[in-house]
Coordinates of C-alpha atoms in Angstrom, one line a residue:
X1 CA 61.6 15.3 3.3
X2 CA 62.0 18.0 0.7
X3 CA 60.1 15.8 -1.7
X4 CA 57.3 15.3 0.7
X5 CA 57.1 19.1 1.3
X6 CA 57.1 19.7 -2.5
X7 CA 54.2 17.2 -2.9
X8 CA 52.2 18.8 -0.1
X9 CA 52.7 22.3 -1.6
X10 CA 51.7 21.2 -5.0
X11 CA 48.6 19.4 -3.6
X12 CA 47.6 22.6 -1.7
X13 CA 47.9 24.6 -4.8
X14 CA 45.8 22.2 -6.8
X15 CA 43.2 22.1 -4.0
X16 CA 43.0 25.9 -4.0
X17 CA 42.6 25.9 -7.8
X18 CA 39.8 23.3 -7.7
X19 CA 37.9 25.2 -5.0
X20 CA 38.1 28.5 -6.9
X21 CA 36.8 26.8 -10.0
X22 CA 33.6 25.3 -8.4
X23 CA 31.4 28.0 -9.9
X24 CA 32.3 26.7 -13.4
X25 CA 31.1 23.1 -12.6
X26 CA 28.1 23.6 -14.9
X27 CA 30.3 24.4 -17.8
X28 CA 31.5 21.6 -20.1
X29 CA 35.4 21.5 -20.2
X30 CA 36.9 22.0 -23.6
X31 CA 39.4 19.2 -23.0
X32 CA 36.8 16.6 -21.7
X33 CA 37.3 13.3 -23.6
X34 CA 34.1 11.9 -24.9
X35 CA 33.8 8.2 -25.6
X36 CA 34.1 8.8 -29.3
X37 CA 37.3 10.9 -28.8
X38 CA 38.8 8.5 -26.3
X39 CA 38.7 5.5 -28.7
X40 CA 39.5 7.5 -31.8
X41 CA 43.3 7.1 -31.7
X42 CA 46.0 4.8 -30.4
X43 CA 47.5 7.2 -27.9
X44 CA 44.3 7.6 -25.9
X45 CA 43.6 3.9 -25.9
X46 CA 47.1 3.0 -24.7
X47 CA 46.8 5.6 -22.0
X48 CA 43.6 4.0 -20.8
X49 CA 45.3 0.6 -20.7
X50 CA 48.3 2.0 -18.8
X51 CA 45.9 3.5 -16.2
X52 CA 44.7 0.0 -15.6
X53 CA 48.2 -1.1 -14.8
X54 CA 48.2 1.7 -12.3
X55 CA 46.0 -0.3 -10.0
X56 CA 48.9 -2.8 -9.4
X57 CA 50.4 -2.3 -5.9
X58 CA 54.1 -2.8 -5.1
X59 CA 55.3 -2.3 -1.5
X60 CA 52.4 -3.2 0.8
X61 CA 51.5 -5.0 4.0
X62 CA 53.0 -8.4 3.1
X63 CA 56.5 -6.7 2.7
X64 CA 56.2 -4.9 6.0
X65 CA 55.5 -5.8 9.6
X66 CA 52.6 -8.3 9.2
X67 CA 54.8 -11.4 9.2
X68 CA 57.6 -12.5 11.5
X69 CA 60.4 -11.3 9.2
X70 CA 59.9 -7.6 9.7
X71 CA 58.5 -4.7 11.6
X72 CA 57.9 -1.0 11.1
X73 CA 59.7 1.5 13.4
X74 CA 56.8 3.9 13.7
X75 CA 54.1 2.6 16.1
X76 CA 51.2 4.4 14.5
X77 CA 51.5 2.6 11.1
X78 CA 48.9 0.2 10.0
X79 CA 51.3 -2.8 10.2
X80 CA 52.1 -2.0 13.9
X81 CA 48.4 -1.4 14.7
X82 CA 47.5 -4.8 13.1
X83 CA 50.2 -6.5 15.2
X84 CA 48.6 -5.0 18.3
X85 CA 45.2 -6.3 17.2
X86 CA 43.8 -2.9 16.4
X87 CA 41.7 -3.6 13.3
X88 CA 38.1 -4.3 12.5
X89 CA 35.6 -3.7 9.7
X90 CA 35.2 -0.1 10.8
X91 CA 39.0 0.2 11.1
X92 CA 40.1 -1.7 8.1
X93 CA 43.8 -1.3 7.4
X94 CA 45.2 -1.7 3.8
X95 CA 41.6 -1.7 2.4
X96 CA 42.3 -2.3 -1.3
X97 CA 38.9 -3.4 -2.3
X98 CA 37.9 -0.3 -4.2
X99 CA 41.4 0.0 -5.9
X100 CA 41.2 -3.5 -7.4
X101 CA 37.6 -3.3 -8.4
X102 CA 38.3 0.0 -10.1
X103 CA 41.0 -1.8 -12.2
X104 CA 38.5 -4.6 -12.9
X105 CA 35.8 -2.3 -14.1
X106 CA 38.3 -0.4 -16.3
X107 CA 39.5 -3.7 -17.9
X108 CA 35.9 -4.4 -19.0
X109 CA 35.5 -1.0 -20.5
X110 CA 38.8 -1.3 -22.3
X111 CA 38.1 -4.7 -23.8
X112 CA 34.6 -3.5 -24.9
X113 CA 35.9 -0.4 -26.7
X114 CA 39.4 -0.9 -28.0
X115 CA 38.2 -2.4 -31.2
X116 CA 36.7 1.1 -32.0
X117 CA 40.2 2.5 -32.6
X118 CA 40.7 2.7 -36.4
X119 CA 42.9 0.0 -37.9
X120 CA 45.2 2.7 -39.2
X121 CA 45.9 3.7 -35.7
X122 CA 46.0 0.4 -34.0
X123 CA 46.5 -3.0 -35.7
X124 CA 44.2 -6.0 -35.1
X125 CA 47.3 -7.8 -33.6
X126 CA 48.0 -5.1 -31.1
X127 CA 44.3 -4.9 -30.2
X128 CA 44.3 -8.6 -29.4
X129 CA 47.5 -8.2 -27.4
X130 CA 46.2 -5.3 -25.4
X131 CA 42.9 -7.1 -24.7
X132 CA 45.0 -10.1 -23.5
X133 CA 47.0 -7.8 -21.2
X134 CA 43.7 -6.4 -19.9
X135 CA 42.4 -9.9 -19.1
X136 CA 45.6 -10.7 -17.3
X137 CA 45.3 -7.6 -15.2
X138 CA 41.7 -8.4 -14.3
X139 CA 42.8 -11.8 -13.2
X140 CA 45.7 -10.3 -11.3
X141 CA 43.3 -8.0 -9.4
X142 CA 41.0 -10.8 -8.5
X143 CA 44.0 -12.9 -7.4
X144 CA 45.1 -10.1 -5.0
X145 CA 41.5 -9.7 -3.7
X146 CA 41.3 -13.5 -3.0
X147 CA 44.6 -13.5 -1.1
X148 CA 43.4 -10.7 1.1
X149 CA 39.7 -11.3 1.5
X150 CA 38.9 -14.8 0.3
X151 CA 35.9 -15.2 -2.1
X152 CA 34.8 -11.9 -3.5
X153 CA 32.1 -10.6 -5.9
X154 CA 32.7 -12.0 -9.4
X155 CA 31.9 -9.5 -12.1
X156 CA 31.9 -10.7 -15.7
X157 CA 31.0 -7.4 -17.3
X158 CA 30.7 -3.7 -16.6
X159 CA 28.0 -2.5 -14.2
X160 CA 25.3 -0.1 -15.4
X161 CA 25.3 3.3 -13.7
X162 CA 22.0 2.5 -12.1
X163 CA 22.9 -1.0 -11.0
X164 CA 21.7 -2.1 -7.6
X165 CA 24.8 -2.9 -5.6
X166 CA 22.7 -4.9 -3.2
X167 CA 22.2 -7.8 -5.6
X168 CA 25.9 -8.8 -5.8
X169 CA 26.8 -11.6 -3.3
X170 CA 30.2 -13.2 -3.0
X171 CA 31.1 -16.0 -5.4
X172 CA 32.5 -19.3 -4.0
X173 CA 36.2 -19.7 -3.7
X174 CA 36.2 -22.3 -6.5
X175 CA 34.2 -20.0 -8.8
X176 CA 36.7 -17.2 -8.2
X177 CA 39.6 -19.5 -8.7
X178 CA 38.2 -21.0 -11.9
X179 CA 37.5 -17.5 -13.3
X180 CA 41.0 -16.4 -12.7
X181 CA 42.4 -19.5 -14.4
X182 CA 40.0 -18.8 -17.3
X183 CA 41.3 -15.3 -17.7
X184 CA 44.9 -16.5 -17.5
X185 CA 44.3 -19.2 -20.1
X186 CA 42.7 -16.7 -22.5
X187 CA 45.5 -14.2 -22.0
X188 CA 48.2 -16.9 -22.4
X189 CA 46.8 -18.0 -25.7
X190 CA 47.6 -14.6 -27.2
X191 CA 50.7 -13.3 -25.3
X192 CA 54.3 -14.3 -26.2
X193 CA 56.1 -16.8 -24.0
X194 CA 58.4 -14.0 -22.9
X195 CA 59.3 -10.5 -24.2
X196 CA 62.5 -9.9 -26.1
X197 CA 62.2 -6.2 -26.7
X198 CA 63.0 -4.0 -23.8
X199 CA 60.1 -1.7 -24.6
X200 CA 57.8 -4.5 -23.6
X201 CA 59.4 -5.2 -20.2
X202 CA 56.8 -5.0 -17.5
X203 CA 54.0 -6.3 -19.7
X204 CA 52.6 -9.8 -18.8
X205 CA 53.7 -12.7 -20.9
X206 CA 52.5 -16.3 -21.3
X207 CA 55.0 -17.1 -18.5
X208 CA 53.3 -14.5 -16.3
X209 CA 49.9 -16.1 -16.8
X210 CA 51.1 -19.6 -16.0
X211 CA 53.0 -18.2 -13.0
X212 CA 49.8 -16.8 -11.5
X213 CA 48.1 -20.1 -12.1
X214 CA 50.9 -21.7 -10.2
X215 CA 50.5 -19.3 -7.3
X216 CA 46.7 -19.8 -7.3
X217 CA 46.9 -23.6 -7.4
X218 CA 49.3 -23.7 -4.5
X219 CA 47.0 -21.4 -2.6
X220 CA 44.0 -23.7 -3.3
X221 CA 46.0 -26.8 -2.2
X222 CA 47.2 -25.4 1.1
X223 CA 45.3 -25.8 4.4
X224 CA 43.7 -22.4 4.4
X225 CA 41.4 -23.3 1.5
X226 CA 41.7 -27.1 1.2
X227 CA 39.0 -28.4 3.5
X228 CA 39.6 -25.9 6.4
X229 CA 37.0 -26.8 9.1
X230 CA 37.0 -23.2 10.3
X231 CA 35.2 -22.2 7.1
X232 CA 32.4 -24.9 7.5
X233 CA 29.8 -22.2 8.3
X234 CA 31.2 -19.6 5.8
X235 CA 28.1 -19.2 3.6
X236 CA 26.2 -16.6 1.6
X237 CA 22.8 -15.4 2.8
X238 CA 21.1 -18.0 0.6
X239 CA 23.1 -20.8 2.3
X240 CA 25.7 -21.3 -0.5
X241 CA 29.0 -22.6 1.0
X242 CA 31.8 -20.3 0.0
X243 CA 34.8 -22.5 0.9
X244 CA 35.6 -26.1 -0.2
X245 CA 34.1 -28.5 2.4
X246 CA 36.6 -31.3 2.3
X247 CA 40.3 -31.9 1.8
X248 CA 41.5 -33.0 -1.7
X249 CA 45.0 -34.4 -1.9
X250 CA 44.9 -34.1 -5.7
X251 CA 45.1 -30.3 -5.4
X252 CA 48.7 -30.7 -4.6
X253 CA 49.3 -32.5 -7.9
X254 CA 47.4 -29.7 -9.7
X255 CA 49.7 -27.2 -8.0
X256 CA 52.8 -29.2 -9.0
X257 CA 51.6 -29.5 -12.6
X258 CA 50.9 -25.7 -12.7
X259 CA 54.4 -24.9 -11.6
X260 CA 55.9 -27.5 -14.0
X261 CA 54.0 -25.8 -16.8
X262 CA 56.1 -22.7 -16.2
X263 CA 59.3 -24.7 -15.9
X264 CA 58.6 -26.5 -19.2
X265 CA 58.4 -23.3 -21.1
X266 CA 62.2 -23.3 -21.0
X267 CA 62.1 -19.5 -21.2
X268 CA 63.2 -18.6 -17.7
X269 CA 66.2 -19.5 -15.4
X270 CA 67.8 -18.4 -12.2
X271 CA 69.9 -15.3 -12.7
X272 CA 73.6 -15.4 -11.9
X273 CA 76.4 -12.8 -12.1
X274 CA 77.5 -14.6 -15.3
X275 CA 74.4 -13.2 -17.0
X276 CA 75.7 -9.7 -16.0
X277 CA 79.1 -9.9 -17.5
X278 CA 80.8 -11.9 -14.7
X279 CA 83.5 -14.4 -15.7
X280 CA 83.4 -16.6 -12.6
X281 CA 80.3 -17.6 -10.6
X282 CA 79.8 -15.5 -7.5
X283 CA 76.8 -16.5 -5.3
X284 CA 76.8 -13.1 -3.5
X285 CA 76.6 -11.0 -6.7
X286 CA 74.1 -13.5 -8.1
X287 CA 71.6 -13.2 -5.3
X288 CA 72.2 -9.5 -4.9
X289 CA 72.2 -8.2 -8.4
X290 CA 69.2 -10.1 -9.7
X291 CA 67.2 -7.2 -8.1
X292 CA 69.5 -4.5 -9.3
X293 CA 69.7 -5.3 -13.1
X294 CA 67.4 -3.6 -15.5
X295 CA 66.0 -6.9 -16.7
X296 CA 66.9 -10.6 -16.4
X297 CA 65.6 -14.0 -17.3
X298 CA 64.4 -14.7 -13.8
X299 CA 61.6 -12.1 -13.9
X300 CA 58.2 -13.4 -14.7
X301 CA 56.2 -10.3 -14.0
X302 CA 57.3 -6.9 -12.7
X303 CA 56.6 -3.2 -12.6
X304 CA 59.3 -1.9 -14.9
X305 CA 61.4 1.2 -14.3
X306 CA 60.2 1.6 -10.7
X307 CA 61.5 4.4 -8.6
X308 CA 63.2 2.8 -5.5
X309 CA 63.9 6.0 -3.7
X310 CA 61.1 5.5 -1.0
X311 CA 62.0 1.9 -0.5
X312 CA 65.8 2.5 -0.2
X313 CA 65.2 5.5 2.1
X314 CA 62.9 3.4 4.4
X315 CA 65.3 0.4 4.4
X316 CA 68.5 2.3 5.1
X317 CA 70.0 3.4 8.4
X318 CA 70.2 6.9 9.8
X319 CA 71.5 9.5 9.1
X320 CA 70.9 9.0 5.4
X321 CA 68.0 6.6 5.7
X322 CA 65.1 6.6 8.1
X323 CA 65.3 3.0 9.6
X324 CA 61.6 2.4 8.8
X325 CA 61.8 -1.2 7.5
X326 CA 63.4 -3.3 10.3
X327 CA 64.3 -7.0 9.8
X328 CA 63.8 -9.2 12.9
X329 CA 65.9 -11.7 14.7
X330 CA 63.5 -14.3 13.6
X331 CA 64.5 -14.0 9.9
X332 CA 68.2 -13.5 10.8
X333 CA 68.1 -16.9 12.5
X334 CA 66.5 -18.5 9.4
X335 CA 69.6 -17.9 7.2
X336 CA 71.9 -20.9 6.9
X337 CA 75.6 -21.0 7.7
X338 CA 77.9 -21.1 4.7
X339 CA 78.2 -24.9 5.1
X340 CA 74.4 -25.1 4.3
X341 CA 73.3 -26.0 7.8
X342 CA 70.8 -24.4 10.1
X343 CA 72.1 -22.5 13.1
X344 CA 70.4 -24.9 15.4
X345 CA 72.3 -27.8 13.9
X346 CA 75.2 -29.0 16.2
X347 CA 77.3 -29.4 13.1
X348 CA 76.7 -25.9 11.8
X349 CA 79.6 -24.3 13.7
X350 CA 77.4 -21.4 14.7
X351 CA 78.6 -19.3 17.5
X352 CA 76.5 -16.6 19.1
X353 CA 79.0 -15.1 21.5
X354 CA 82.1 -13.0 21.2
X355 CA 83.7 -11.0 18.3
X356 CA 85.2 -12.6 15.2
X357 CA 88.9 -12.7 15.4
X358 CA 89.5 -12.7 11.6
X359 CA 87.8 -11.7 8.4
X360 CA 85.5 -14.2 6.7
X361 CA 86.8 -16.4 3.9
X362 CA 85.1 -14.4 1.2
X363 CA 85.0 -10.6 0.4
X364 CA 81.3 -10.5 1.0
X365 CA 81.5 -12.3 4.4
X366 CA 81.9 -10.9 7.9
X367 CA 84.8 -8.7 9.0
X368 CA 87.1 -9.0 11.9
X369 CA 85.5 -7.5 15.0
X370 CA 81.9 -8.2 14.0
X371 CA 79.8 -10.3 16.3
X372 CA 80.1 -14.0 15.8
X373 CA 76.4 -14.4 15.3
X374 CA 77.0 -12.9 11.8
X375 CA 80.1 -14.9 11.0
X376 CA 80.3 -17.5 8.3
X377 CA 76.7 -17.1 7.2
X378 CA 75.5 -17.9 3.7
X379 CA 75.8 -15.3 0.9
X380 CA 72.1 -14.3 1.0
X381 CA 72.4 -13.1 4.6
X382 CA 75.1 -10.6 3.6
X383 CA 73.1 -9.6 0.5
X384 CA 69.7 -9.1 2.3
X385 CA 70.3 -7.9 5.9
X386 CA 71.9 -4.8 7.3
X387 CA 73.3 -5.5 10.8
X388 CA 75.3 -3.7 13.4
X389 CA 78.9 -2.9 12.2
X390 CA 78.3 -4.0 8.7
X391 CA 79.7 -1.4 6.2
X392 CA 76.9 0.6 4.7
X393 CA 76.1 -0.3 1.0
X394 CA 74.2 2.6 -0.5
X395 CA 77.1 5.1 -0.2
X396 CA 79.4 5.0 -3.2
X397 CA 82.3 7.2 -2.0
X398 CA 84.5 7.2 1.1
X399 CA 83.0 10.6 2.1
X400 CA 79.5 9.2 1.8
X401 CA 80.4 6.2 3.9
X402 CA 82.1 8.4 6.6
X403 CA 78.8 10.4 6.8
X404 CA 77.3 7.3 8.5
X405 CA 80.1 7.1 11.1
X406 CA 80.5 8.8 14.5
X407 CA 83.8 10.7 14.9
X408 CA 85.6 7.8 16.6
X409 CA 84.5 5.3 14.0
X410 CA 85.5 7.1 10.8
X411 CA 87.5 4.6 8.7
X412 CA 86.1 4.9 5.2
X413 CA 83.8 1.9 5.5
X414 CA 80.7 3.5 7.2
X415 CA 80.0 0.7 9.7
X416 CA 76.3 0.9 10.6
X417 CA 75.8 2.0 14.2
X418 CA 72.6 0.4 15.5
X419 CA 73.7 0.5 19.2
X420 CA 72.0 3.1 21.4
X421 CA 74.3 6.1 21.0
X422 CA 75.2 5.3 17.4
X423 CA 74.3 7.5 14.5
X424 CA 71.5 5.0 13.6
X425 CA 70.8 4.2 17.2
X426 CA 67.7 4.8 19.3
X427 CA 69.1 7.9 21.0
X428 CA 69.8 9.8 17.8
X429 CA 67.1 8.6 15.4
X430 CA 64.0 9.9 17.0
X431 CA 60.6 8.7 15.8
X432 CA 62.2 6.4 13.2
X433 CA 64.8 4.8 15.5
X434 CA 65.7 1.2 14.6
X435 CA 63.7 -1.1 16.8
X436 CA 65.3 -4.5 16.1
X437 CA 68.9 -3.9 15.4
X438 CA 68.5 -4.8 11.7
X439 CA 67.3 -3.1 8.4
X440 CA 66.5 -4.5 5.0
X441 CA 69.3 -4.7 2.5
X442 CA 67.6 -6.7 -0.3
X443 CA 66.8 -4.4 -3.3
X444 CA 69.4 -1.9 -2.1
X445 CA 72.4 -1.4 -4.3
X446 CA 76.0 0.0 -4.2
X447 CA 75.0 2.5 -6.9
X448 CA 72.3 4.0 -4.7
X449 CA 73.4 7.0 -2.6
X450 CA 70.9 7.4 0.1
X451 CA 72.8 10.3 1.7
X452 CA 72.1 12.3 -1.5
X453 CA 68.6 10.7 -2.0
X454 CA 69.9 9.3 -5.3
X455 CA 68.5 5.9 -6.4
X456 CA 68.3 4.0 -9.7
X457 CA 65.2 3.0 -11.6
X458 CA 64.9 -0.8 -12.0
X459 CA 62.1 -3.4 -12.1
X460 CA 60.1 -4.1 -9.0
X461 CA 59.8 -7.9 -9.3
X462 CA 56.3 -9.2 -8.6
X463 CA 56.9 -12.9 -9.6
X464 CA 60.3 -14.5 -10.3
X465 CA 61.4 -18.0 -11.3
X466 CA 62.9 -19.0 -7.9
X467 CA 59.4 -18.9 -6.5
X468 CA 58.0 -21.2 -9.2
X469 CA 60.8 -23.7 -8.4
X470 CA 59.9 -23.6 -4.7
X471 CA 56.2 -23.9 -5.6
X472 CA 57.0 -27.1 -7.6
X473 CA 59.1 -28.6 -4.8
X474 CA 56.6 -27.9 -2.1
X475 CA 53.6 -29.2 -4.0
X476 CA 55.4 -32.3 -5.3
X477 CA 56.6 -33.2 -1.8
X478 CA 53.0 -33.2 -0.6
X479 CA 51.7 -35.9 -3.0
X480 CA 54.9 -37.7 -4.2
X481 CA 57.6 -37.2 -1.6
X482 CA 59.9 -39.8 -3.2
X483 CA 60.0 -37.9 -6.5
X484 CA 63.6 -37.0 -7.4
X485 CA 62.5 -33.7 -8.8
X486 CA 62.0 -32.4 -5.3
X487 CA 65.7 -32.5 -4.4
X488 CA 66.8 -31.5 -7.9
X489 CA 64.6 -28.4 -7.9
X490 CA 65.3 -27.3 -4.4
X491 CA 69.0 -27.6 -5.1
X492 CA 68.8 -25.2 -8.0
X493 CA 67.9 -22.5 -5.6
X494 CA 70.4 -23.6 -3.0
X495 CA 73.3 -23.9 -5.4
X496 CA 72.7 -20.4 -6.9
X497 CA 73.0 -19.2 -3.3
X498 CA 76.3 -21.0 -2.9
X499 CA 75.0 -23.8 -0.7
X500 CA 75.6 -27.6 -0.9
X501 CA 72.7 -29.9 -1.9
X502 CA 70.0 -30.6 0.6
X503 CA 70.7 -34.4 0.3
X504 CA 74.3 -33.7 1.3
X505 CA 73.7 -31.9 4.5
X506 CA 70.3 -33.4 5.4
X507 CA 70.0 -36.8 3.8
X508 CA 67.3 -37.9 6.1
X509 CA 65.0 -35.3 4.6
X510 CA 65.0 -37.1 1.2
X511 CA 61.7 -39.0 0.8
X512 CA 60.5 -37.8 4.2
X513 CA 57.5 -35.6 3.6
X514 CA 57.4 -33.8 6.9
X515 CA 61.1 -33.2 7.2
X516 CA 61.5 -32.1 3.6
X517 CA 58.5 -29.7 4.0
X518 CA 60.4 -28.1 6.9
X519 CA 63.4 -27.4 4.7
X520 CA 61.3 -26.3 1.7
X521 CA 59.5 -23.7 3.8
X522 CA 62.7 -22.6 5.3
X523 CA 64.2 -22.1 1.8
X524 CA 61.1 -20.0 0.9
X525 CA 61.6 -17.9 4.1
X526 CA 65.2 -17.1 3.2
X527 CA 65.1 -16.9 -0.6
X528 CA 62.0 -14.8 -0.8
X529 CA 62.4 -12.7 2.4
X530 CA 61.1 -9.1 2.2
X531 CA 59.3 -9.9 -1.1
X532 CA 55.9 -10.4 0.5
X533 CA 55.9 -14.2 0.2
X534 CA 56.5 -15.0 3.9
X535 CA 53.2 -13.4 5.0
X536 CA 51.2 -15.4 2.4
X537 CA 53.1 -18.6 3.0
X538 CA 52.2 -18.4 6.7
X539 CA 48.6 -17.6 5.9
X540 CA 47.9 -20.3 3.4
X541 CA 49.7 -22.8 5.7
X542 CA 47.7 -21.7 8.7
X543 CA 51.0 -21.0 10.5
X544 CA 50.8 -17.2 11.0
X545 CA 49.1 -17.6 14.3
X546 CA 51.7 -20.0 15.7
X547 CA 53.3 -18.7 18.9
X548 CA 56.8 -18.8 17.4
X549 CA 55.6 -16.6 14.5
X550 CA 53.9 -14.1 16.7
X551 CA 56.8 -13.7 19.1
X552 CA 59.2 -11.3 17.6
X553 CA 62.8 -10.8 18.7
X554 CA 65.5 -8.3 18.0
X555 CA 68.7 -7.0 19.4
X556 CA 69.0 -5.0 22.7
X557 CA 68.7 -1.6 21.0
X558 CA 67.4 0.4 23.9
X559 CA 70.1 -0.2 26.5
X560 CA 72.6 2.7 26.8
X561 CA 76.0 1.4 25.6
X562 CA 77.7 4.0 27.8
X563 CA 80.0 5.1 25.1
X564 CA 81.3 1.6 24.3
X565 CA 79.9 1.6 20.8
X566 CA 80.6 -1.5 18.8
X567 CA 82.4 -3.0 21.9
X568 CA 79.1 -3.1 23.8
X569 CA 78.4 -6.8 24.0
X570 CA 74.9 -6.6 25.7
X571 CA 73.6 -5.1 22.4
X572 CA 73.7 -8.6 21.1
X573 CA 71.4 -10.0 23.7
X574 CA 68.3 -11.5 22.1
X575 CA 65.4 -9.2 23.3
X576 CA 61.7 -9.8 23.1
X577 CA 60.5 -6.9 20.9
X578 CA 56.9 -7.8 20.5
X579 CA 54.3 -10.4 21.4
X580 CA 51.7 -9.8 18.7
X581 CA 48.0 -10.1 19.2
X582 CA 46.4 -12.9 17.3
X583 CA 43.0 -14.4 16.5
X584 CA 42.4 -17.0 13.8
X585 CA 39.9 -14.7 12.1
X586 CA 42.9 -12.7 11.0
X587 CA 43.8 -15.2 8.4
X588 CA 41.4 -13.2 6.3
X589 CA 41.1 -9.4 6.2
X590 CA 37.7 -8.0 7.2
X591 CA 35.6 -6.5 4.5
X592 CA 35.3 -2.8 5.5
X593 CA 31.9 -1.8 6.9
X594 CA 31.7 0.8 4.1
X595 CA 31.6 -2.0 1.5
X596 CA 29.2 -4.0 3.6
X597 CA 26.8 -1.0 3.8
X598 CA 27.0 -0.5 0.0
X599 CA 26.3 -4.1 -0.9
X600 CA 23.8 -5.7 1.5
X601 CA 24.2 -9.0 -0.3
X602 CA 27.7 -9.4 1.1
X603 CA 28.5 -11.6 4.1
X604 CA 31.4 -10.7 6.4
X605 CA 34.4 -12.9 6.8
X606 CA 34.3 -15.4 9.7
X607 CA 34.9 -13.9 13.1
X608 CA 34.8 -10.3 12.0

């Protein structure tokens, strides 16, 4: 909170300074950069390019409470209001239209002017590289717009200051898709396959470009945009149809080929702890530390050296954290047992009652006295989810850990107290009390110290290789379900997580399109949880509106434990947290009324 107060204070000072200087608005500032000065040296040109990077968003609505894997503890937040159905064109949450178009306009200006920088300041090779980066960023911004709004206005050059905004209708979905692919191809032709120098980490590479093409191809092949009958009347004012009218099975092959193109670069691989100095493979450290290392071969695109303080603070339990990002029972149930089976499988050995009588078989597994629901689960569960009685992770010393414990629980481990009277429970936590009985743990590390508000800079991963493997398996399964690459590719992800092959535990899925799809999507749900993928997978698959994905469960966090603490068994009763409001129009965000009023050529998204 001290950081917030500091920011507010600085902002107030700046506002006062600005208002007191209004009388000087007619004067030309001495430090105003004219166009000639801006493009006269390398430093200014690079600063302009880095400002374009600034339009990339990291933590946003897909990571928070807009899918079934999470919720936000504060009811007034946009994610909670959307879940309640409280949004419309005049109340448009997460309205990123202007942000991305600002980045798009800046990319055009950069590419049109960077060649003005003298060769002595910036070589022709670097100019070509920077223009390729700018093209990638423009394609990235269009890609983010399409995911949120569907077809958008396609600009192919900067707008004049006196341009008539009312003459810019939406392009078709295919036009937008083709333009993004064109930009990625042009950028990929210049950029290296991957970066070797650490000074370039965070820049897009050829792998980044091909990875975006993979994401886009999977989006285009999925039911949302592949002949969706709900979009039959989705047209511009002149009658131009904005969505593909009919289903095309070949789009799944295009998606599989796009993912395979990334794989065939042979430049990326799944990270394991062996890449980080380990001498023996450890699935827990492998799935945990891939997010905590400064760089690794699984990263295809990231924001490098990102400050994780806000994320770790929001993900961690009270009293050091603020319990803002809460995982749901829905995602907890998705994780496999350590034998690779789903918890609803009679052979899984899952037990949802009673306390564990012994420690788990591995150091990272459950501890004696924890609820059996959390016993003998796969390594990713312990790396990604904070649950009741689990020792706190972002607390390096014994004293730090004890800070999270009530007097009677002090034992040097800092067991998280999500029950009602616990330190992280509803009674003590106030406005940010945990509402599901779970917090995020992915992207939180043992070197973080949330009690002291100390976190480490590291990449914020936007695309990683595991997603590409899952893209390939999913697309391949849709058009060639007997292809052996499906099992092989899916098993790469499972084996890194310490699980047996899918053909071993579920042999009937091999060659069965529908059954294999179920396990591929489940693997995405677990492997990519809290990374934003779940929301978009449910959207493109037209599954977000399904009853099971709108009915959100948690633990019984609001019943007074009467001083029993960890022994209070009714805490572990599955409790309906939220029945979310849903209308199929919500598969697309509404374009804000402000944008509709600015550009009269726009048509609104269906249903809004």
